Amino acid sequence: MKKTILINASPRKKWNTAHLLKAAEAGACEAGAETEYVDLYDVKGTGCRSCLACKKKDGRRCHCFWPDGFSPLIDSIFAADAVIIGTPIYFGEPTAQFRALVERLIFCSFSYDDYSSYVDKKINVGLIYTMNAPYEYYEKTYKEQFKRTEDLFRYLKGTVSIYAACNTLQVEDYSKFNMASFSETEKKEHQEFQFPKDMAAVKAMAARLSQ
Ligand SMILES: Cc1cc2nc3c(=O)[nH]c(=O)nc-3n(C[C@H](O)[C@H](O)[C@H](O)COP(=O)(O)O)c2cc1C
């Protein structure tokens, strides 16, 4: 049986990113995969500590040695067939926790001898971004910027698929916050008409990657 891991790199466990990941999980299940869902902000871990244990001669490959909660998660990812990570965009980048996990996951997966991958299988990757920015802004500005991070996942040797859910609803009631640059009416219309399409799209993406 195939295994798909879904990782929520948003600190909010029941908002946009989490909803999309739950839809993705349903897609993976329908495709016949076993799933594991992880709220990354519940896992204790930091970015790469540069201990270089993963680069020692004759040492274990594709394993992070740093003793915190990220290392067992990284082992699970290397044992899986697909990983789907959802992250909000904070200041034009995936979240700090996302970045911390990526540093650890990717650093132990490649060789410093020739920059080849140590991964001896194909792990498909789905990246789901959520953001305030409208789709046009994502297309024009963020899409190119995110490519550098997305390219790191090539070390996992599988298909890398991206989905951007834009113009998300950030709060339920905008009247309670100083958020005058957003129109609640426009945000709610978008939520009603576009978000179900986003859910369907990530579900299909996860099903595809989990087969
Ligand atoms: C600290 C912070 C920084 C943010 N920066 C951006 C940004 O640069 N661009 C953007 O489009 N949205 C930005 N947002 C909005 C979030 O990306 C958006 O609300 C996202 O859908 C939140 O995901 P969640 O609902 O799963 O928590 C920011 C939100 C926070 C809290």
PDB file of C-alpha atoms and ligand atoms in Angstrom:
ATOM      1  CA  MET A   1       0.000   0.000   0.000  1.00  0.00           C
ATOM      2  CA  LYS A   2       1.267   3.480  -0.890  1.00  0.00           C
ATOM      3  CA  LYS A   3       1.786   6.016   1.876  1.00  0.00           C
ATOM      4  CA  THR A   4       1.153   9.760   1.668  1.00  0.00           C
ATOM      5  CA  ILE A   5       2.173  12.209   4.393  1.00  0.00           C
ATOM      6  CA  LEU A   6       0.333  15.521   4.638  1.00  0.00           C
ATOM      7  CA  ILE A   7       2.041  18.337   6.527  1.00  0.00           C
ATOM      8  CA  ASN A   8       0.337  21.520   7.654  1.00  0.00           C
ATOM      9  CA  ALA A   9       3.013  24.222   7.886  1.00  0.00           C
ATOM     10  CA  SER A  10       0.481  26.804   9.064  1.00  0.00           C
ATOM     11  CA  PRO A  11       0.254  27.570  12.780  1.00  0.00           C
ATOM     12  CA  ARG A  12      -3.538  27.583  12.382  1.00  0.00           C
ATOM     13  CA  LYS A  13      -4.954  24.076  12.555  1.00  0.00           C
ATOM     14  CA  LYS A  14      -8.417  24.766  11.154  1.00  0.00           C
ATOM     15  CA  TRP A  15      -7.977  27.470   8.564  1.00  0.00           C
ATOM     16  CA  ASN A  16      -7.304  27.684   4.845  1.00  0.00           C
ATOM     17  CA  THR A  17      -4.154  25.571   4.620  1.00  0.00           C
ATOM     18  CA  ALA A  18      -5.571  22.892   6.927  1.00  0.00           C
ATOM     19  CA  HIS A  19      -8.858  22.710   4.974  1.00  0.00           C
ATOM     20  CA  LEU A  20      -6.975  22.224   1.732  1.00  0.00           C
ATOM     21  CA  LEU A  21      -4.744  19.564   3.282  1.00  0.00           C
ATOM     22  CA  LYS A  22      -7.790  17.696   4.600  1.00  0.00           C
ATOM     23  CA  ALA A  23      -9.228  17.726   1.064  1.00  0.00           C
ATOM     24  CA  ALA A  24      -5.856  16.496  -0.205  1.00  0.00           C
ATOM     25  CA  GLU A  25      -5.910  13.730   2.416  1.00  0.00           C
ATOM     26  CA  ALA A  26      -9.349  12.640   1.183  1.00  0.00           C
ATOM     27  CA  GLY A  27      -7.947  12.525  -2.365  1.00  0.00           C
ATOM     28  CA  ALA A  28      -4.987  10.405  -1.257  1.00  0.00           C
ATOM     29  CA  CYS A  29      -7.327   8.013   0.608  1.00  0.00           C
ATOM     30  CA  GLU A  30      -9.599   7.683  -2.424  1.00  0.00           C
ATOM     31  CA  ALA A  31      -6.549   6.806  -4.488  1.00  0.00           C
ATOM     32  CA  GLY A  32      -5.966   3.916  -2.068  1.00  0.00           C
ATOM     33  CA  ALA A  33      -3.044   5.355  -0.088  1.00  0.00           C
ATOM     34  CA  GLU A  34      -2.485   5.135   3.634  1.00  0.00           C
ATOM     35  CA  THR A  35      -2.203   8.674   5.052  1.00  0.00           C
ATOM     36  CA  GLU A  36      -0.542  10.450   7.964  1.00  0.00           C
ATOM     37  CA  TYR A  37      -1.489  14.061   8.794  1.00  0.00           C
ATOM     38  CA  VAL A  38       0.956  16.227  10.726  1.00  0.00           C
ATOM     39  CA  ASP A  39       0.490  19.720  12.183  1.00  0.00           C
ATOM     40  CA  LEU A  40       4.078  20.926  11.852  1.00  0.00           C
ATOM     41  CA  TYR A  41       3.743  23.594  14.549  1.00  0.00           C
ATOM     42  CA  ASP A  42       3.092  20.771  17.064  1.00  0.00           C
ATOM     43  CA  VAL A  43       6.411  19.135  16.197  1.00  0.00           C
ATOM     44  CA  LYS A  44       9.443  20.427  18.055  1.00  0.00           C
ATOM     45  CA  GLY A  45      12.257  21.104  15.623  1.00  0.00           C
ATOM     46  CA  THR A  46      14.579  23.713  14.170  1.00  0.00           C
ATOM     47  CA  GLY A  47      16.296  24.305  10.847  1.00  0.00           C
ATOM     48  CA  CYS A  48      19.523  22.475   9.966  1.00  0.00           C
ATOM     49  CA  ARG A  49      22.037  22.593  12.861  1.00  0.00           C
ATOM     50  CA  SER A  50      24.978  21.971  10.531  1.00  0.00           C
ATOM     51  CA  CYS A  51      26.202  19.036  12.656  1.00  0.00           C
ATOM     52  CA  LEU A  52      27.198  17.370   9.334  1.00  0.00           C
ATOM     53  CA  ALA A  53      26.502  13.898  10.775  1.00  0.00           C
ATOM     54  CA  CYS A  54      24.553  13.124   7.563  1.00  0.00           C
ATOM     55  CA  LYS A  55      27.725  13.786   5.524  1.00  0.00           C
ATOM     56  CA  LYS A  56      30.081  11.524   7.538  1.00  0.00           C
ATOM     57  CA  LYS A  57      31.955   8.878   5.543  1.00  0.00           C
ATOM     58  CA  ASP A  58      30.131   5.524   5.595  1.00  0.00           C
ATOM     59  CA  GLY A  59      27.314   7.085   7.610  1.00  0.00           C
ATOM     60  CA  ARG A  60      23.610   6.512   7.126  1.00  0.00           C
ATOM     61  CA  ARG A  61      22.112   8.447   4.190  1.00  0.00           C
ATOM     62  CA  CYS A  62      18.724  10.167   3.990  1.00  0.00           C
ATOM     63  CA  HIS A  63      18.545  10.421   7.759  1.00  0.00           C
ATOM     64  CA  CYS A  64      18.791  13.506   9.950  1.00  0.00           C
ATOM     65  CA  PHE A  65      20.707  12.794  13.153  1.00  0.00           C
ATOM     66  CA  TRP A  66      19.714  15.881  15.155  1.00  0.00           C
ATOM     67  CA  PRO A  67      17.726  14.656  18.185  1.00  0.00           C
ATOM     68  CA  ASP A  68      14.445  16.538  17.956  1.00  0.00           C
ATOM     69  CA  GLY A  69      10.948  15.971  16.605  1.00  0.00           C
ATOM     70  CA  PHE A  70      11.810  16.720  12.982  1.00  0.00           C
ATOM     71  CA  SER A  71      14.125  13.714  12.566  1.00  0.00           C
ATOM     72  CA  PRO A  72      11.406  11.012  12.999  1.00  0.00           C
ATOM     73  CA  LEU A  73       9.189  13.041  10.661  1.00  0.00           C
ATOM     74  CA  ILE A  74      11.982  13.147   8.077  1.00  0.00           C
ATOM     75  CA  ASP A  75      12.404   9.353   8.409  1.00  0.00           C
ATOM     76  CA  SER A  76       8.655   8.990   7.752  1.00  0.00           C
ATOM     77  CA  ILE A  77       8.892  11.176   4.651  1.00  0.00           C
ATOM     78  CA  PHE A  78      11.758   9.085   3.247  1.00  0.00           C
ATOM     79  CA  ALA A  79       9.710   5.936   3.946  1.00  0.00           C
ATOM     80  CA  ALA A  80       6.632   7.365   2.165  1.00  0.00           C
ATOM     81  CA  ASP A  81       5.660   7.489  -1.500  1.00  0.00           C
ATOM     82  CA  ALA A  82       4.289  11.034  -1.472  1.00  0.00           C
ATOM     83  CA  VAL A  83       4.471  14.103   0.734  1.00  0.00           C
ATOM     84  CA  ILE A  84       2.074  17.010   0.485  1.00  0.00           C
ATOM     85  CA  ILE A  85       3.036  20.161   2.342  1.00  0.00           C
ATOM     86  CA  GLY A  86       0.722  23.126   2.733  1.00  0.00           C
ATOM     87  CA  THR A  87       2.073  26.498   3.786  1.00  0.00           C
ATOM     88  CA  PRO A  88       0.737  30.020   4.063  1.00  0.00           C
ATOM     89  CA  ILE A  89       2.870  32.746   2.534  1.00  0.00           C
ATOM     90  CA  TYR A  90       4.392  35.053   5.149  1.00  0.00           C
ATOM     91  CA  PHE A  91       6.211  38.128   3.835  1.00  0.00           C
ATOM     92  CA  GLY A  92       6.503  36.633   0.394  1.00  0.00           C
ATOM     93  CA  GLU A  93       7.877  33.257   1.540  1.00  0.00           C
ATOM     94  CA  PRO A  94       6.640  29.930   2.926  1.00  0.00           C
ATOM     95  CA  THR A  95       6.526  29.926   6.745  1.00  0.00           C
ATOM     96  CA  ALA A  96       9.607  29.616   8.979  1.00  0.00           C
ATOM     97  CA  GLN A  97       8.593  26.103  10.069  1.00  0.00           C
ATOM     98  CA  PHE A  98       8.261  25.028   6.431  1.00  0.00           C
ATOM     99  CA  ARG A  99      11.730  26.364   5.723  1.00  0.00           C
ATOM    100  CA  ALA A 100      13.191  24.692   8.820  1.00  0.00           C
ATOM    101  CA  LEU A 101      11.822  21.314   7.767  1.00  0.00           C
ATOM    102  CA  VAL A 102      12.998  21.756   4.167  1.00  0.00           C
ATOM    103  CA  GLU A 103      16.565  22.580   5.288  1.00  0.00           C
ATOM    104  CA  ARG A 104      16.701  19.364   7.310  1.00  0.00           C
ATOM    105  CA  LEU A 105      14.924  17.136   4.780  1.00  0.00           C
ATOM    106  CA  ILE A 106      16.902  18.199   1.751  1.00  0.00           C
ATOM    107  CA  PHE A 107      20.346  18.584   3.338  1.00  0.00           C
ATOM    108  CA  CYS A 108      20.466  14.927   4.338  1.00  0.00           C
ATOM    109  CA  SER A 109      19.206  13.791   0.924  1.00  0.00           C
ATOM    110  CA  PHE A 110      22.107  14.938  -1.259  1.00  0.00           C
ATOM    111  CA  SER A 111      25.801  14.226  -1.698  1.00  0.00           C
ATOM    112  CA  TYR A 112      28.405  16.928  -1.100  1.00  0.00           C
ATOM    113  CA  ASP A 113      30.727  14.890  -3.364  1.00  0.00           C
ATOM    114  CA  ASP A 114      28.829  15.621  -6.565  1.00  0.00           C
ATOM    115  CA  TYR A 115      25.454  17.107  -5.521  1.00  0.00           C
ATOM    116  CA  SER A 116      23.628  13.957  -6.620  1.00  0.00           C
ATOM    117  CA  SER A 117      20.660  12.663  -4.650  1.00  0.00           C
ATOM    118  CA  TYR A 118      21.014   9.839  -2.103  1.00  0.00           C
ATOM    119  CA  VAL A 119      17.312   9.055  -2.451  1.00  0.00           C
ATOM    120  CA  ASP A 120      16.942   5.613  -4.051  1.00  0.00           C
ATOM    121  CA  LYS A 121      13.215   5.818  -4.830  1.00  0.00           C
ATOM    122  CA  LYS A 122      10.689   8.359  -6.095  1.00  0.00           C
ATOM    123  CA  ILE A 123       8.845  10.448  -3.546  1.00  0.00           C
ATOM    124  CA  ASN A 124       6.162  12.580  -5.162  1.00  0.00           C
ATOM    125  CA  VAL A 125       5.756  16.068  -3.740  1.00  0.00           C
ATOM    126  CA  GLY A 126       2.736  18.356  -3.635  1.00  0.00           C
ATOM    127  CA  LEU A 127       3.155  21.933  -2.456  1.00  0.00           C
ATOM    128  CA  ILE A 128       0.055  23.923  -1.555  1.00  0.00           C
ATOM    129  CA  TYR A 129       0.430  27.642  -0.952  1.00  0.00           C
ATOM    130  CA  THR A 130      -2.240  29.849   0.600  1.00  0.00           C
ATOM    131  CA  MET A 131      -2.018  33.638   0.535  1.00  0.00           C
ATOM    132  CA  ASN A 132      -3.835  36.938   0.659  1.00  0.00           C
ATOM    133  CA  ALA A 133      -2.428  37.950  -2.701  1.00  0.00           C
ATOM    134  CA  PRO A 134      -4.715  37.617  -5.714  1.00  0.00           C
ATOM    135  CA  TYR A 135      -3.856  35.025  -8.357  1.00  0.00           C
ATOM    136  CA  GLU A 136      -2.497  37.646 -10.783  1.00  0.00           C
ATOM    137  CA  TYR A 137       0.069  38.741  -8.173  1.00  0.00           C
ATOM    138  CA  TYR A 138       1.090  35.135  -7.533  1.00  0.00           C
ATOM    139  CA  GLU A 139       1.544  34.569 -11.273  1.00  0.00           C
ATOM    140  CA  LYS A 140       3.481  37.792 -11.813  1.00  0.00           C
ATOM    141  CA  THR A 141       5.683  37.907  -8.715  1.00  0.00           C
ATOM    142  CA  TYR A 142       5.617  34.917  -6.366  1.00  0.00           C
ATOM    143  CA  LYS A 143       5.655  32.088  -8.922  1.00  0.00           C
ATOM    144  CA  GLU A 144       9.189  32.834 -10.080  1.00  0.00           C
ATOM    145  CA  GLN A 145      10.425  33.567  -6.518  1.00  0.00           C
ATOM    146  CA  PHE A 146       9.158  30.224  -5.179  1.00  0.00           C
ATOM    147  CA  LYS A 147      10.942  28.211  -7.867  1.00  0.00           C
ATOM    148  CA  ARG A 148      14.206  28.079  -5.909  1.00  0.00           C
ATOM    149  CA  THR A 149      12.548  26.354  -2.984  1.00  0.00           C
ATOM    150  CA  GLU A 150      10.460  24.131  -5.252  1.00  0.00           C
ATOM    151  CA  ASP A 151      13.608  22.990  -7.078  1.00  0.00           C
ATOM    152  CA  LEU A 152      15.046  21.632  -3.810  1.00  0.00           C
ATOM    153  CA  PHE A 153      12.343  18.962  -3.847  1.00  0.00           C
ATOM    154  CA  ARG A 154      13.835  17.544  -7.075  1.00  0.00           C
ATOM    155  CA  TYR A 155      16.245  15.698  -4.754  1.00  0.00           C
ATOM    156  CA  LEU A 156      13.292  13.485  -3.777  1.00  0.00           C
ATOM    157  CA  LYS A 157      13.202  12.338  -7.423  1.00  0.00           C
ATOM    158  CA  GLY A 158       9.422  12.188  -7.833  1.00  0.00           C
ATOM    159  CA  THR A 159       6.933  14.497  -9.517  1.00  0.00           C
ATOM    160  CA  VAL A 160       6.711  17.950  -7.940  1.00  0.00           C
ATOM    161  CA  SER A 161       3.258  19.570  -8.262  1.00  0.00           C
ATOM    162  CA  ILE A 162       2.306  23.033  -7.080  1.00  0.00           C
ATOM    163  CA  TYR A 163      -1.069  24.569  -6.241  1.00  0.00           C
ATOM    164  CA  ALA A 164      -1.609  28.170  -5.180  1.00  0.00           C
ATOM    165  CA  ALA A 165      -4.834  29.105  -3.378  1.00  0.00           C
ATOM    166  CA  CYS A 166      -4.990  32.891  -3.562  1.00  0.00           C
ATOM    167  CA  ASN A 167      -7.018  35.698  -1.989  1.00  0.00           C
ATOM    168  CA  THR A 168      -7.892  33.566   1.030  1.00  0.00           C
ATOM    169  CA  LEU A 169     -10.190  34.623   3.840  1.00  0.00           C
ATOM    170  CA  GLN A 170      -7.838  35.544   6.693  1.00  0.00           C
ATOM    171  CA  VAL A 171     -10.450  36.142   9.411  1.00  0.00           C
ATOM    172  CA  GLU A 172     -14.144  35.420   9.719  1.00  0.00           C
ATOM    173  CA  ASP A 173     -15.160  38.949  10.722  1.00  0.00           C
ATOM    174  CA  TYR A 174     -13.000  41.729   9.219  1.00  0.00           C
ATOM    175  CA  SER A 175     -14.917  44.403  11.159  1.00  0.00           C
ATOM    176  CA  LYS A 176     -13.115  43.287  14.346  1.00  0.00           C
ATOM    177  CA  PHE A 177      -9.628  44.000  12.956  1.00  0.00           C
ATOM    178  CA  ASN A 178      -7.596  46.840  11.515  1.00  0.00           C
ATOM    179  CA  MET A 179      -7.583  45.342   8.036  1.00  0.00           C
ATOM    180  CA  ALA A 180      -8.929  48.149   5.919  1.00  0.00           C
ATOM    181  CA  SER A 181      -6.939  47.129   2.859  1.00  0.00           C
ATOM    182  CA  PHE A 182      -9.226  44.100   2.413  1.00  0.00           C
ATOM    183  CA  SER A 183     -12.896  44.046   1.432  1.00  0.00           C
ATOM    184  CA  GLU A 184     -14.772  41.464   3.487  1.00  0.00           C
ATOM    185  CA  THR A 185     -17.491  41.262   0.827  1.00  0.00           C
ATOM    186  CA  GLU A 186     -14.965  40.559  -1.911  1.00  0.00           C
ATOM    187  CA  LYS A 187     -13.052  38.066   0.275  1.00  0.00           C
ATOM    188  CA  LYS A 188     -16.245  36.189   1.187  1.00  0.00           C
ATOM    189  CA  GLU A 189     -17.406  36.047  -2.422  1.00  0.00           C
ATOM    190  CA  HIS A 190     -14.029  34.630  -3.366  1.00  0.00           C
ATOM    191  CA  GLN A 191     -14.229  32.134  -0.489  1.00  0.00           C
ATOM    192  CA  GLU A 192     -17.658  30.989  -1.610  1.00  0.00           C
ATOM    193  CA  PHE A 193     -16.903  30.600  -5.318  1.00  0.00           C
ATOM    194  CA  GLN A 194     -13.177  29.898  -5.577  1.00  0.00           C
ATOM    195  CA  PHE A 195     -12.257  28.009  -2.407  1.00  0.00           C
ATOM    196  CA  PRO A 196     -14.419  24.940  -3.255  1.00  0.00           C
ATOM    197  CA  LYS A 197     -12.582  24.833  -6.601  1.00  0.00           C
ATOM    198  CA  ASP A 198      -9.249  25.026  -4.754  1.00  0.00           C
ATOM    199  CA  MET A 199     -10.355  22.136  -2.519  1.00  0.00           C
ATOM    200  CA  ALA A 200     -11.320  20.029  -5.551  1.00  0.00           C
ATOM    201  CA  ALA A 201      -8.054  20.844  -7.312  1.00  0.00           C
ATOM    202  CA  VAL A 202      -5.807  19.847  -4.393  1.00  0.00           C
ATOM    203  CA  LYS A 203      -7.860  16.711  -3.831  1.00  0.00           C
ATOM    204  CA  ALA A 204      -7.258  15.695  -7.451  1.00  0.00           C
ATOM    205  CA  MET A 205      -3.570  16.621  -7.182  1.00  0.00           C
ATOM    206  CA  ALA A 206      -3.136  14.477  -4.055  1.00  0.00           C
ATOM    207  CA  ALA A 207      -4.934  11.552  -5.676  1.00  0.00           C
ATOM    208  CA  ARG A 208      -2.644  11.792  -8.689  1.00  0.00           C
ATOM    209  CA  LEU A 209       0.517  11.991  -6.575  1.00  0.00           C
ATOM    210  CA  SER A 210      -0.604   9.119  -4.326  1.00  0.00           C
ATOM    211  CA  GLN A 211      -1.170   6.554  -7.080  1.00  0.00           C
TER     212      GLN A 211
HETATM  213  C1  LIG B   1       2.825  37.017   9.522  1.00  0.00           C
HETATM  214  C2  LIG B   1       1.989  36.989   8.274  1.00  0.00           C
HETATM  215  C3  LIG B   1       2.535  37.425   7.076  1.00  0.00           C
HETATM  216  C4  LIG B   1       1.801  37.352   5.886  1.00  0.00           C
HETATM  217  N1  LIG B   1       2.387  37.752   4.726  1.00  0.00           N
HETATM  218  C5  LIG B   1       1.722  37.589   3.550  1.00  0.00           C
HETATM  219  C6  LIG B   1       2.355  37.925   2.316  1.00  0.00           C
HETATM  220  O1  LIG B   1       3.493  38.378   2.260  1.00  0.00           O
HETATM  221  N2  LIG B   1       1.651  37.720   1.176  1.00  0.00           N
HETATM  222  C7  LIG B   1       0.377  37.213   1.163  1.00  0.00           C
HETATM  223  O2  LIG B   1      -0.186  37.036   0.091  1.00  0.00           O
HETATM  224  N3  LIG B   1      -0.240  36.875   2.332  1.00  0.00           N
HETATM  225  C8  LIG B   1       0.398  37.045   3.512  1.00  0.00           C
HETATM  226  N4  LIG B   1      -0.209  36.676   4.698  1.00  0.00           N
HETATM  227  C9  LIG B   1      -1.556  36.077   4.661  1.00  0.00           C
HETATM  228  C10 LIG B   1      -1.558  34.557   4.727  1.00  0.00           C
HETATM  229  O3  LIG B   1      -0.636  34.009   3.821  1.00  0.00           O
HETATM  230  C11 LIG B   1      -2.955  34.006   4.374  1.00  0.00           C
HETATM  231  O4  LIG B   1      -3.914  34.568   5.225  1.00  0.00           O
HETATM  232  C12 LIG B   1      -2.966  32.468   4.479  1.00  0.00           C
HETATM  233  O5  LIG B   1      -4.043  31.960   3.744  1.00  0.00           O
HETATM  234  C13 LIG B   1      -3.053  32.003   5.921  1.00  0.00           C
HETATM  235  O6  LIG B   1      -3.137  30.607   5.980  1.00  0.00           O
HETATM  236  P1  LIG B   1      -4.002  29.909   7.121  1.00  0.00           P
HETATM  237  O7  LIG B   1      -5.414  30.419   6.956  1.00  0.00           O
HETATM  238  O8  LIG B   1      -3.899  28.454   6.864  1.00  0.00           O
HETATM  239  O9  LIG B   1      -3.402  30.296   8.414  1.00  0.00           O
HETATM  240  C14 LIG B   1       0.478  36.815   5.899  1.00  0.00           C
HETATM  241  C15 LIG B   1      -0.069  36.394   7.132  1.00  0.00           C
HETATM  242  C16 LIG B   1       0.666  36.499   8.309  1.00  0.00           C
HETATM  243  C17 LIG B   1       0.062  36.040   9.619  1.00  0.00           C
END
